[in-house]
Amino acid sequence: MWGGRFTAEPDDVMQAINASIDVDRRLAEEDIAGSLAHAQMLAAVGVLTEADAAAIASGLNQVLDEIRTGRFVFSRALEDIHMNVESRLKDIIGEPAGRLHTARSRNDQVATDFRLWVKRACAAREQQITALIGVLVEGADRWADAVTPGFTHLQTAQPVTFGHHLLAYAEMLDRDRGRFADAAARMDECPLGAAALAGTGFPIDRDQTARALGFAAPMANSLDAVSARDFALEALAAIAICSQHLSRLAEEIVIWSSAQFGFVRLSDAWSTGSSIMPQKRNPDAAELVRAKTGRATGALVGLLTVMKGLPLAYSKDMQEDKSQVFEAFDALDLSLQAMTGMMATAEPDLARMRAAAAHGFSTATDLADWLVREANVPFREAHHITGRAVKAAEDCGCALWDLPLDTLQTIDARITGAVFGVLTVDASVASRTSYGGTAPVRVREQVARWRSRLAAATGDA
Ligand code: ARG
């Protein structure tokens, strides 16, 4: 491509370190779309003849077909996807191929291709997240009043409903979805036409190419257009945060499906056996979702490090952007699919969850709240009285509600038999009706809200 100036071939290792085709061949569709839009625009402004533009378009469509059907031969000597496509176009249509690169550079070309790819990938992950939220919402409806222990410090804290627990993840995932949407909206500007770095003297129409490629507008500064990668960083940040949410749910699945907890049984399709221990059902997919967070975090830190301190405008360092972004999007794609599959088919063991919810004096706060409400005891004092009741229950090896009334009354004379009404796990969750609370009525309200939001999002509202 630059044979005019060079006489010797590149060293083999130079070629190895320089070539990006093994990675950026994934941009083939976007690259050809960009070239089609560029050629059409050049013809519209009179830089290309209609005949040349038509030859270029039909040649590019043939290249696209060859790539889609796997007949295209990618060449490392041609470095990257841009030169592979252009070189094949020359084989097919001859001389007009050489006119396509007028008023552009690989710098604005790659920035455009990559933005298009990342924008589409953000939209695809958004849809996958919405699907996972849908599964969680259906679970929340089914288990709106299934009592399970709520933990702090992984110590039994207060009973909650399993539906409420699932909807906590729906909320997190919805913010993740919003982060992808925000990032996609911010990257919705087209770099094409910035050329190498300074713009061009040809009378190009950047609004036309931006529109043709589905961008809201052209980028306003050519130096920024060829050297900005914050769109990719923002997407990676969204991926890293989403992966981190998935890893928390994955960790809970690992804990819940252990023999010691036994809260959830994963379906056969989402479990693996052990080659030596026949009794095992391992939550491998959950463990791998948990682990893939490492790739997402690594990709974010990796690209931040590549971009740090690069002077304007383009530097070849930026070629190292794509592998990390592709890998992170791929990992999240698999993780979201796996999590959706696991959660859609996992069966909670409601009896075990309920029994565990009653352990550890989980309704002690309800006793304290009762004293505040019914006997006008200040909360700090009620906390102290309840502590003594817990101690008494511990000493007799029984639950709070199994303590005889006279034992409770020796602890505090204001306690009456009515207290037993609030000490069960069902009474406890039913009482937590504050907005955002775990009470089944609140969970059902949230399920209804989610359903109408999801219906609106998927367009069948
Ligand atoms: N393969 C290159 C990349 O991905 C394309 C841009 C090359 N530009 C250049 N001036 N060498 O970044």
CSV table of C-alpha atoms and ligand atoms in Angstrom, one decimal:
chain,number,residue,atom,x,y,z
A,1,MET,CA,0.0,0.0,0.0
A,2,TRP,CA,2.9,2.3,0.6
A,3,GLY,CA,5.2,0.8,-2.1
A,4,GLY,CA,6.0,4.1,-3.5
A,5,ARG,CA,8.3,5.1,-0.6
A,6,PHE,CA,9.6,1.7,0.5
A,7,THR,CA,11.9,-0.7,-1.2
A,8,ALA,CA,12.3,-3.6,1.3
A,9,GLU,CA,9.7,-6.0,2.6
A,10,PRO,CA,8.9,-5.8,6.3
A,11,ASP,CA,10.7,-8.1,8.7
A,12,ASP,CA,8.6,-11.2,9.6
A,13,VAL,CA,8.4,-10.1,13.2
A,14,MET,CA,7.4,-6.6,12.2
A,15,GLN,CA,4.6,-8.1,10.3
A,16,ALA,CA,3.6,-10.3,13.2
A,17,ILE,CA,3.5,-7.4,15.7
A,18,ASN,CA,1.8,-5.1,13.2
A,19,ALA,CA,-0.9,-7.2,11.7
A,20,SER,CA,-4.3,-7.0,13.4
A,21,ILE,CA,-6.4,-8.9,10.8
A,22,ASP,CA,-6.8,-11.9,13.1
A,23,VAL,CA,-8.7,-9.6,15.5
A,24,ASP,CA,-10.2,-6.9,13.4
A,25,ARG,CA,-11.7,-9.2,10.8
A,26,ARG,CA,-14.7,-9.1,13.1
A,27,LEU,CA,-15.2,-5.5,11.8
A,28,ALA,CA,-15.8,-6.7,8.2
A,29,GLU,CA,-19.5,-5.8,8.1
A,30,GLU,CA,-19.0,-2.4,9.6
A,31,ASP,CA,-15.9,-1.7,7.4
A,32,ILE,CA,-17.9,-2.5,4.3
A,33,ALA,CA,-20.9,-0.5,5.4
A,34,GLY,CA,-18.5,2.5,6.1
A,35,SER,CA,-17.0,2.2,2.6
A,36,LEU,CA,-20.4,2.0,0.9
A,37,ALA,CA,-21.5,5.1,2.7
A,38,HIS,CA,-18.3,6.9,1.9
A,39,ALA,CA,-18.3,6.0,-1.8
A,40,GLN,CA,-22.0,7.0,-2.2
A,41,MET,CA,-21.3,10.3,-0.5
A,42,LEU,CA,-18.2,11.0,-2.7
A,43,ALA,CA,-20.4,10.4,-5.8
A,44,ALA,CA,-23.1,12.7,-4.4
A,45,VAL,CA,-20.6,15.6,-4.0
A,46,GLY,CA,-19.0,14.9,-7.3
A,47,VAL,CA,-15.6,13.6,-6.2
A,48,LEU,CA,-16.4,10.2,-7.7
A,49,THR,CA,-18.2,9.5,-10.9
A,50,GLU,CA,-21.5,7.6,-10.6
A,51,ALA,CA,-20.0,4.8,-12.7
A,52,ASP,CA,-17.0,4.4,-10.3
A,53,ALA,CA,-19.3,4.6,-7.3
A,54,ALA,CA,-21.5,1.9,-8.7
A,55,ALA,CA,-18.5,-0.3,-9.5
A,56,ILE,CA,-17.2,0.2,-6.0
A,57,ALA,CA,-20.6,-0.6,-4.5
A,58,SER,CA,-21.1,-3.8,-6.4
A,59,GLY,CA,-17.5,-4.9,-5.7
A,60,LEU,CA,-17.9,-4.2,-2.0
A,61,ASN,CA,-21.1,-6.2,-2.0
A,62,GLN,CA,-19.3,-9.1,-3.6
A,63,VAL,CA,-16.5,-8.9,-1.0
A,64,LEU,CA,-19.2,-8.9,1.7
A,65,ASP,CA,-20.8,-12.0,0.3
A,66,GLU,CA,-17.4,-13.7,0.1
A,67,ILE,CA,-16.8,-12.9,3.8
A,68,ARG,CA,-20.3,-14.0,4.9
A,69,THR,CA,-20.0,-17.3,3.1
A,70,GLY,CA,-16.5,-18.0,4.3
A,71,ARG,CA,-14.8,-17.8,0.9
A,72,PHE,CA,-12.8,-14.7,1.6
A,73,VAL,CA,-9.0,-15.3,2.1
A,74,PHE,CA,-7.7,-13.0,4.8
A,75,SER,CA,-4.1,-12.1,4.5
A,76,ARG,CA,-1.7,-11.1,7.3
A,77,ALA,CA,0.5,-9.3,4.8
A,78,LEU,CA,-2.4,-6.9,4.2
A,79,GLU,CA,-2.3,-6.1,7.9
A,80,ASP,CA,-5.9,-5.3,8.8
A,81,ILE,CA,-9.5,-5.5,7.7
A,82,HIS,CA,-9.4,-2.2,5.8
A,83,MET,CA,-6.6,-3.2,3.5
A,84,ASN,CA,-7.8,-6.8,3.1
A,85,VAL,CA,-11.2,-5.5,1.9
A,86,GLU,CA,-9.6,-2.8,-0.4
A,87,SER,CA,-7.2,-5.2,-1.9
A,88,ARG,CA,-9.9,-7.7,-2.7
A,89,LEU,CA,-12.0,-4.9,-4.2
A,90,LYS,CA,-9.1,-4.1,-6.5
A,91,ASP,CA,-8.9,-7.7,-7.6
A,92,ILE,CA,-12.6,-7.6,-8.5
A,93,ILE,CA,-13.2,-4.1,-10.0
A,94,GLY,CA,-9.7,-2.9,-10.8
A,95,GLU,CA,-8.8,0.8,-11.1
A,96,PRO,CA,-11.9,2.4,-9.4
A,97,ALA,CA,-11.0,0.6,-6.2
A,98,GLY,CA,-8.1,2.9,-5.9
A,99,ARG,CA,-10.4,5.9,-5.7
A,100,LEU,CA,-12.3,4.7,-2.7
A,101,HIS,CA,-9.7,5.9,-0.2
A,102,THR,CA,-10.0,9.6,-1.4
A,103,ALA,CA,-10.8,11.9,1.5
A,104,ARG,CA,-10.4,9.3,4.2
A,105,SER,CA,-7.8,7.4,6.2
A,106,ARG,CA,-7.6,4.2,8.0
A,107,ASN,CA,-7.6,6.4,11.1
A,108,ASP,CA,-11.2,7.6,10.7
A,109,GLN,CA,-12.1,4.3,9.1
A,110,VAL,CA,-11.2,2.2,12.0
A,111,ALA,CA,-12.7,4.7,14.5
A,112,THR,CA,-16.0,4.5,12.5
A,113,ASP,CA,-16.0,0.7,12.2
A,114,PHE,CA,-15.3,0.2,15.8
A,115,ARG,CA,-17.9,2.7,17.0
A,116,LEU,CA,-20.5,1.0,14.9
A,117,TRP,CA,-19.5,-2.4,16.3
A,118,VAL,CA,-19.5,-1.3,19.9
A,119,LYS,CA,-22.8,0.6,19.5
A,120,ARG,CA,-24.5,-2.6,18.1
A,121,ALA,CA,-22.9,-4.7,20.8
A,122,CYS,CA,-24.3,-2.4,23.5
A,123,ALA,CA,-27.8,-2.7,22.1
A,124,ALA,CA,-27.4,-6.5,22.0
A,125,ARG,CA,-26.4,-6.7,25.6
A,126,GLU,CA,-29.2,-4.4,26.6
A,127,GLN,CA,-31.7,-6.9,25.1
A,128,GLN,CA,-30.0,-9.8,26.9
A,129,ILE,CA,-30.1,-7.9,30.2
A,130,THR,CA,-33.8,-7.2,29.7
A,131,ALA,CA,-34.4,-11.0,29.1
A,132,LEU,CA,-32.6,-11.8,32.3
A,133,ILE,CA,-34.7,-9.2,34.2
A,134,GLY,CA,-37.8,-10.8,32.8
A,135,VAL,CA,-36.8,-14.2,34.3
A,136,LEU,CA,-36.1,-12.6,37.7
A,137,VAL,CA,-39.4,-10.8,37.6
A,138,GLU,CA,-41.3,-14.1,36.9
A,139,GLY,CA,-39.5,-15.7,39.8
A,140,ALA,CA,-40.3,-12.8,42.0
A,141,ASP,CA,-44.0,-13.3,41.2
A,142,ARG,CA,-43.9,-17.0,41.9
A,143,TRP,CA,-42.0,-16.5,45.2
A,144,ALA,CA,-43.4,-13.2,46.3
A,145,ASP,CA,-44.2,-14.7,49.8
A,146,ALA,CA,-41.5,-17.4,50.0
A,147,VAL,CA,-39.6,-16.7,53.2
A,148,THR,CA,-35.8,-17.0,53.1
A,149,PRO,CA,-33.1,-15.7,55.4
A,150,GLY,CA,-31.9,-12.2,54.7
A,151,PHE,CA,-28.2,-11.9,55.5
A,152,THR,CA,-25.8,-9.2,56.6
A,153,HIS,CA,-22.2,-10.4,57.0
A,154,LEU,CA,-23.6,-13.7,55.7
A,155,GLN,CA,-25.1,-14.1,59.2
A,156,THR,CA,-28.9,-14.5,59.4
A,157,ALA,CA,-30.3,-11.0,59.9
A,158,GLN,CA,-34.0,-10.8,59.2
A,159,PRO,CA,-36.4,-12.9,57.1
A,160,VAL,CA,-37.0,-11.6,53.6
A,161,THR,CA,-39.0,-12.9,50.7
A,162,PHE,CA,-37.2,-14.7,47.9
A,163,GLY,CA,-39.1,-12.6,45.4
A,164,HIS,CA,-37.7,-9.5,47.0
A,165,HIS,CA,-34.2,-10.9,46.8
A,166,LEU,CA,-34.6,-11.6,43.1
A,167,LEU,CA,-35.9,-8.2,42.4
A,168,ALA,CA,-32.8,-6.7,44.0
A,169,TYR,CA,-30.9,-8.1,41.1
A,170,ALA,CA,-33.5,-6.8,38.6
A,171,GLU,CA,-32.8,-3.3,39.9
A,172,MET,CA,-29.0,-3.7,39.6
A,173,LEU,CA,-29.3,-5.1,36.1
A,174,ASP,CA,-31.7,-2.4,35.0
A,175,ARG,CA,-29.0,0.2,36.0
A,176,ASP,CA,-26.5,-1.9,33.9
A,177,ARG,CA,-28.9,-1.8,31.0
A,178,GLY,CA,-29.1,2.0,31.4
A,179,ARG,CA,-25.3,2.3,31.4
A,180,PHE,CA,-25.2,0.5,28.0
A,181,ALA,CA,-27.9,2.8,26.7
A,182,ASP,CA,-26.2,5.9,28.0
A,183,ALA,CA,-22.9,4.9,26.5
A,184,ALA,CA,-24.5,4.0,23.2
A,185,ALA,CA,-26.2,7.4,23.1
A,186,ARG,CA,-22.9,9.3,23.8
A,187,MET,CA,-21.0,7.3,21.1
A,188,ASP,CA,-23.7,8.1,18.5
A,189,GLU,CA,-21.4,10.5,16.5
A,190,CYS,CA,-19.6,9.5,13.4
A,191,PRO,CA,-15.8,10.0,13.0
A,192,LEU,CA,-15.8,9.3,9.2
A,193,GLY,CA,-14.4,12.2,7.2
A,194,ALA,CA,-11.9,13.3,9.9
A,195,ALA,CA,-9.5,11.6,7.5
A,196,ALA,CA,-6.0,11.1,9.0
A,197,LEU,CA,-6.4,13.7,11.6
A,198,ALA,CA,-7.0,17.2,10.1
A,199,GLY,CA,-10.0,16.7,8.0
A,200,THR,CA,-9.8,17.0,4.2
A,201,GLY,CA,-9.9,19.6,1.4
A,202,PHE,CA,-12.4,17.6,-0.6
A,203,PRO,CA,-16.0,18.9,-0.4
A,204,ILE,CA,-17.3,15.9,1.6
A,205,ASP,CA,-20.7,15.7,3.3
A,206,ARG,CA,-20.2,14.3,6.7
A,207,ASP,CA,-23.8,14.6,7.6
A,208,GLN,CA,-24.7,12.3,4.8
A,209,THR,CA,-22.2,9.6,5.8
A,210,ALA,CA,-23.2,9.9,9.5
A,211,ARG,CA,-26.9,9.5,8.6
A,212,ALA,CA,-26.2,6.6,6.2
A,213,LEU,CA,-24.4,4.8,9.0
A,214,GLY,CA,-27.2,5.4,11.5
A,215,PHE,CA,-25.2,8.0,13.6
A,216,ALA,CA,-27.0,11.0,15.0
A,217,ALA,CA,-24.3,13.4,13.8
A,218,PRO,CA,-20.7,13.7,12.7
A,219,MET,CA,-18.0,14.3,15.3
A,220,ALA,CA,-17.2,18.0,15.5
A,221,ASN,CA,-13.4,17.8,15.9
A,222,SER,CA,-11.2,15.7,13.5
A,223,LEU,CA,-8.4,15.2,16.0
A,224,ASP,CA,-10.9,14.0,18.6
A,225,ALA,CA,-12.6,11.8,16.0
A,226,VAL,CA,-9.6,9.7,15.2
A,227,SER,CA,-8.1,9.4,18.6
A,228,ALA,CA,-11.1,9.1,21.0
A,229,ARG,CA,-11.6,5.7,22.5
A,230,ASP,CA,-13.6,6.8,25.6
A,231,PHE,CA,-16.6,5.3,23.9
A,232,ALA,CA,-15.0,1.9,24.2
A,233,LEU,CA,-13.8,2.6,27.7
A,234,GLU,CA,-17.3,3.5,28.7
A,235,ALA,CA,-18.7,0.3,27.2
A,236,LEU,CA,-16.0,-1.6,29.1
A,237,ALA,CA,-16.9,0.1,32.3
A,238,ALA,CA,-20.6,-0.9,31.8
A,239,ILE,CA,-19.4,-4.4,31.1
A,240,ALA,CA,-17.2,-4.5,34.2
A,241,ILE,CA,-20.0,-3.3,36.4
A,242,CYS,CA,-22.6,-5.6,34.9
A,243,SER,CA,-20.2,-8.6,35.2
A,244,GLN,CA,-19.6,-7.7,38.8
A,245,HIS,CA,-23.4,-7.8,39.5
A,246,LEU,CA,-23.6,-11.1,37.7
A,247,SER,CA,-20.7,-12.4,39.8
A,248,ARG,CA,-22.5,-11.6,43.0
A,249,LEU,CA,-25.6,-13.5,41.9
A,250,ALA,CA,-23.3,-16.3,40.7
A,251,GLU,CA,-21.7,-16.4,44.1
A,252,GLU,CA,-25.1,-16.6,45.8
A,253,ILE,CA,-26.0,-19.5,43.4
A,254,VAL,CA,-22.8,-21.3,44.5
A,255,ILE,CA,-23.7,-20.8,48.1
A,256,TRP,CA,-27.4,-21.6,47.8
A,257,SER,CA,-26.8,-24.8,45.8
A,258,SER,CA,-24.2,-26.2,48.3
A,259,ALA,CA,-25.3,-29.2,50.4
A,260,GLN,CA,-25.0,-27.1,53.5
A,261,PHE,CA,-27.5,-24.4,52.4
A,262,GLY,CA,-29.5,-26.5,49.9
A,263,PHE,CA,-31.7,-23.5,49.1
A,264,VAL,CA,-31.7,-24.0,45.3
A,265,ARG,CA,-31.3,-26.9,43.0
A,266,LEU,CA,-29.9,-26.1,39.6
A,267,SER,CA,-31.5,-28.1,36.7
A,268,ASP,CA,-29.4,-30.9,35.2
A,269,ALA,CA,-28.9,-28.8,32.1
A,270,TRP,CA,-27.0,-26.2,34.3
A,271,SER,CA,-25.1,-28.6,36.6
A,272,THR,CA,-22.1,-30.7,36.0
A,273,GLY,CA,-21.1,-34.0,37.7
A,274,SER,CA,-17.8,-35.1,39.1
A,275,SER,CA,-15.6,-37.7,37.4
A,276,ILE,CA,-14.8,-39.2,40.8
A,277,MET,CA,-17.5,-38.3,43.3
A,278,PRO,CA,-20.9,-39.6,42.0
A,279,GLN,CA,-22.9,-37.5,44.5
A,280,LYS,CA,-21.7,-34.2,43.2
A,281,ARG,CA,-23.8,-31.6,41.3
A,282,ASN,CA,-21.4,-28.7,40.7
A,283,PRO,CA,-22.6,-25.2,39.7
A,284,ASP,CA,-19.8,-24.8,37.1
A,285,ALA,CA,-21.7,-22.2,35.0
A,286,ALA,CA,-22.2,-20.0,38.1
A,287,GLU,CA,-18.5,-20.3,39.0
A,288,LEU,CA,-17.5,-19.4,35.5
A,289,VAL,CA,-19.9,-16.4,35.4
A,290,ARG,CA,-18.2,-15.4,38.7
A,291,ALA,CA,-14.7,-15.9,37.2
A,292,LYS,CA,-15.4,-14.1,33.9
A,293,THR,CA,-15.6,-10.9,35.8
A,294,GLY,CA,-11.8,-11.0,35.7
A,295,ARG,CA,-11.8,-10.6,31.9
A,296,ALA,CA,-14.1,-7.7,32.1
A,297,THR,CA,-12.1,-5.9,34.7
A,298,GLY,CA,-8.9,-6.8,33.0
A,299,ALA,CA,-10.2,-5.4,29.7
A,300,LEU,CA,-11.2,-2.1,31.3
A,301,VAL,CA,-7.9,-1.7,33.0
A,302,GLY,CA,-6.1,-2.9,29.9
A,303,LEU,CA,-7.6,-0.3,27.6
A,304,LEU,CA,-7.3,2.5,30.2
A,305,THR,CA,-3.6,1.6,30.3
A,306,VAL,CA,-3.2,1.6,26.5
A,307,MET,CA,-4.8,5.0,26.2
A,308,LYS,CA,-3.2,6.7,29.1
A,309,GLY,CA,-0.8,9.4,28.0
A,310,LEU,CA,-1.2,9.0,24.3
A,311,PRO,CA,-0.6,12.3,22.5
A,312,LEU,CA,-3.1,13.4,19.9
A,313,ALA,CA,-4.0,12.2,17.4
A,314,TYR,CA,-3.8,8.5,16.3
A,315,SER,CA,-1.1,6.2,17.6
A,316,LYS,CA,-0.7,2.6,16.7
A,317,ASP,CA,-1.1,1.7,20.3
A,318,MET,CA,-4.8,2.1,19.7
A,319,GLN,CA,-4.9,-1.0,17.6
A,320,GLU,CA,-4.7,-2.9,20.9
A,321,ASP,CA,-8.2,-1.7,21.7
A,322,LYS,CA,-10.2,-4.2,19.9
A,323,SER,CA,-9.2,-7.6,21.3
A,324,GLN,CA,-10.0,-6.5,24.8
A,325,VAL,CA,-13.3,-5.0,23.8
A,326,PHE,CA,-14.3,-8.1,21.8
A,327,GLU,CA,-13.3,-10.4,24.5
A,328,ALA,CA,-15.1,-8.5,27.2
A,329,PHE,CA,-18.4,-8.3,25.2
A,330,ASP,CA,-18.1,-12.0,24.3
A,331,ALA,CA,-17.6,-12.9,28.0
A,332,LEU,CA,-20.6,-10.9,29.0
A,333,ASP,CA,-22.7,-12.4,26.2
A,334,LEU,CA,-22.0,-15.9,27.5
A,335,SER,CA,-22.5,-14.9,31.1
A,336,LEU,CA,-25.8,-13.3,30.5
A,337,GLN,CA,-27.0,-16.3,28.6
A,338,ALA,CA,-25.8,-18.7,31.2
A,339,MET,CA,-27.3,-16.7,34.1
A,340,THR,CA,-30.7,-16.4,32.2
A,341,GLY,CA,-30.7,-20.2,31.6
A,342,MET,CA,-29.7,-21.0,35.2
A,343,MET,CA,-32.2,-18.7,36.8
A,344,ALA,CA,-35.1,-19.7,34.5
A,345,THR,CA,-34.7,-23.4,35.6
A,346,ALA,CA,-33.4,-23.3,39.1
A,347,GLU,CA,-35.9,-24.6,41.8
A,348,PRO,CA,-35.7,-23.2,45.3
A,349,ASP,CA,-36.3,-25.6,48.2
A,350,LEU,CA,-38.9,-23.4,49.9
A,351,ALA,CA,-39.1,-25.6,53.1
A,352,ARG,CA,-35.3,-25.4,53.7
A,353,MET,CA,-35.3,-21.6,53.0
A,354,ARG,CA,-38.2,-21.1,55.5
A,355,ALA,CA,-36.5,-23.3,58.1
A,356,ALA,CA,-33.3,-21.4,57.7
A,357,ALA,CA,-35.1,-18.1,57.9
A,358,ALA,CA,-36.3,-19.0,61.4
A,359,HIS,CA,-32.8,-19.8,62.7
A,360,GLY,CA,-30.6,-17.3,64.4
A,361,PHE,CA,-33.4,-15.4,66.2
A,362,SER,CA,-34.1,-13.7,62.9
A,363,THR,CA,-37.3,-12.0,64.3
A,364,ALA,CA,-35.5,-10.4,67.2
A,365,THR,CA,-36.0,-7.0,65.6
A,366,ASP,CA,-39.7,-7.6,65.4
A,367,LEU,CA,-39.8,-8.1,69.2
A,368,ALA,CA,-38.0,-4.9,69.7
A,369,ASP,CA,-40.3,-3.1,67.2
A,370,TRP,CA,-43.3,-4.5,69.0
A,371,LEU,CA,-42.1,-3.1,72.3
A,372,VAL,CA,-41.7,0.3,70.7
A,373,ARG,CA,-45.1,0.2,69.0
A,374,GLU,CA,-47.2,-1.4,71.7
A,375,ALA,CA,-45.5,-0.4,75.0
A,376,ASN,CA,-44.0,2.9,73.9
A,377,VAL,CA,-40.5,1.7,74.9
A,378,PRO,CA,-37.6,3.8,73.4
A,379,PHE,CA,-36.0,1.7,70.6
A,380,ARG,CA,-32.5,1.6,72.4
A,381,GLU,CA,-34.2,0.1,75.5
A,382,ALA,CA,-36.3,-2.3,73.4
A,383,HIS,CA,-33.1,-3.5,71.8
A,384,HIS,CA,-31.6,-4.2,75.2
A,385,ILE,CA,-34.7,-6.1,76.4
A,386,THR,CA,-34.8,-8.1,73.2
A,387,GLY,CA,-31.1,-9.0,73.7
A,388,ARG,CA,-32.0,-10.5,77.0
A,389,ALA,CA,-34.8,-12.5,75.4
A,390,VAL,CA,-32.4,-13.8,72.8
A,391,LYS,CA,-30.0,-14.8,75.5
A,392,ALA,CA,-32.9,-16.6,77.3
A,393,ALA,CA,-33.8,-18.5,74.1
A,394,GLU,CA,-30.2,-19.3,73.5
A,395,ASP,CA,-29.9,-20.8,77.0
A,396,CYS,CA,-33.0,-22.9,76.6
A,397,GLY,CA,-32.0,-23.9,73.1
A,398,CYS,CA,-35.3,-22.8,71.6
A,399,ALA,CA,-36.7,-20.2,69.2
A,400,LEU,CA,-37.8,-16.8,70.5
A,401,TRP,CA,-41.5,-17.7,69.9
A,402,ASP,CA,-41.0,-20.9,72.0
A,403,LEU,CA,-40.1,-18.9,75.1
A,404,PRO,CA,-42.9,-19.2,77.8
A,405,LEU,CA,-44.7,-15.9,78.3
A,406,ASP,CA,-43.7,-15.7,82.0
A,407,THR,CA,-40.0,-16.0,81.0
A,408,LEU,CA,-40.5,-13.0,78.7
A,409,GLN,CA,-42.4,-11.2,81.4
A,410,THR,CA,-39.7,-11.6,83.9
A,411,ILE,CA,-37.4,-10.0,81.3
A,412,ASP,CA,-39.9,-7.1,80.9
A,413,ALA,CA,-43.3,-6.9,82.5
A,414,ARG,CA,-44.7,-4.9,79.6
A,415,ILE,CA,-44.6,-7.9,77.2
A,416,THR,CA,-48.0,-9.6,76.6
A,417,GLY,CA,-49.1,-12.7,74.8
A,418,ALA,CA,-49.9,-10.5,71.8
A,419,VAL,CA,-46.2,-10.5,71.0
A,420,PHE,CA,-46.3,-14.0,69.7
A,421,GLY,CA,-48.2,-12.6,66.7
A,422,VAL,CA,-45.2,-10.8,65.4
A,423,LEU,CA,-42.5,-13.3,66.1
A,424,THR,CA,-43.1,-15.7,63.2
A,425,VAL,CA,-41.2,-15.3,60.0
A,426,ASP,CA,-44.4,-14.8,58.0
A,427,ALA,CA,-45.6,-12.0,60.3
A,428,SER,CA,-42.1,-10.5,60.1
A,429,VAL,CA,-42.0,-10.2,56.3
A,430,ALA,CA,-45.7,-9.3,56.1
A,431,SER,CA,-45.0,-6.3,58.4
A,432,ARG,CA,-42.2,-4.8,56.3
A,433,THR,CA,-44.5,-2.8,54.1
A,434,SER,CA,-42.4,0.4,53.9
A,435,TYR,CA,-41.7,1.5,50.3
A,436,GLY,CA,-39.0,-0.8,48.9
A,437,GLY,CA,-39.6,-3.3,51.8
A,438,THR,CA,-39.8,-7.1,51.6
A,439,ALA,CA,-43.5,-7.6,52.3
A,440,PRO,CA,-45.3,-9.8,49.8
A,441,VAL,CA,-47.7,-7.0,48.9
A,442,ARG,CA,-44.8,-4.7,48.1
A,443,VAL,CA,-43.1,-7.4,46.0
A,444,ARG,CA,-46.3,-8.0,44.0
A,445,GLU,CA,-46.6,-4.2,43.4
A,446,GLN,CA,-43.0,-4.2,42.1
A,447,VAL,CA,-43.7,-7.2,39.9
A,448,ALA,CA,-46.6,-5.4,38.4
A,449,ARG,CA,-44.4,-2.3,37.8
A,450,TRP,CA,-41.7,-4.4,36.2
A,451,ARG,CA,-44.1,-6.2,34.0
A,452,SER,CA,-45.5,-3.0,32.5
A,453,ARG,CA,-42.0,-1.6,32.1
A,454,LEU,CA,-40.8,-4.8,30.4
A,455,ALA,CA,-43.8,-4.9,28.1
A,456,ALA,CA,-43.1,-1.3,27.1
A,457,ALA,CA,-39.4,-2.1,26.5
A,458,THR,CA,-40.2,-5.1,24.3
A,459,GLY,CA,-42.9,-3.1,22.4
A,460,ASP,CA,-45.9,-5.2,23.3
A,461,ALA,CA,-47.4,-2.8,25.8
B,1,ARG,N1,-5.4,-1.5,12.1
B,1,ARG,C1,-5.3,-0.1,12.6
B,1,ARG,C2,-6.0,0.0,13.9
B,1,ARG,O1,-6.7,-0.9,14.3
B,1,ARG,C3,-6.0,0.8,11.6
B,1,ARG,C4,-5.5,2.2,11.6
B,1,ARG,C5,-4.1,2.2,11.0
B,1,ARG,N2,-3.7,3.6,10.9
B,1,ARG,C6,-2.4,3.9,10.8
B,1,ARG,N3,-2.1,5.1,10.7
B,1,ARG,N4,-1.4,3.0,10.7
B,1,ARG,O2,-5.8,0.9,14.7
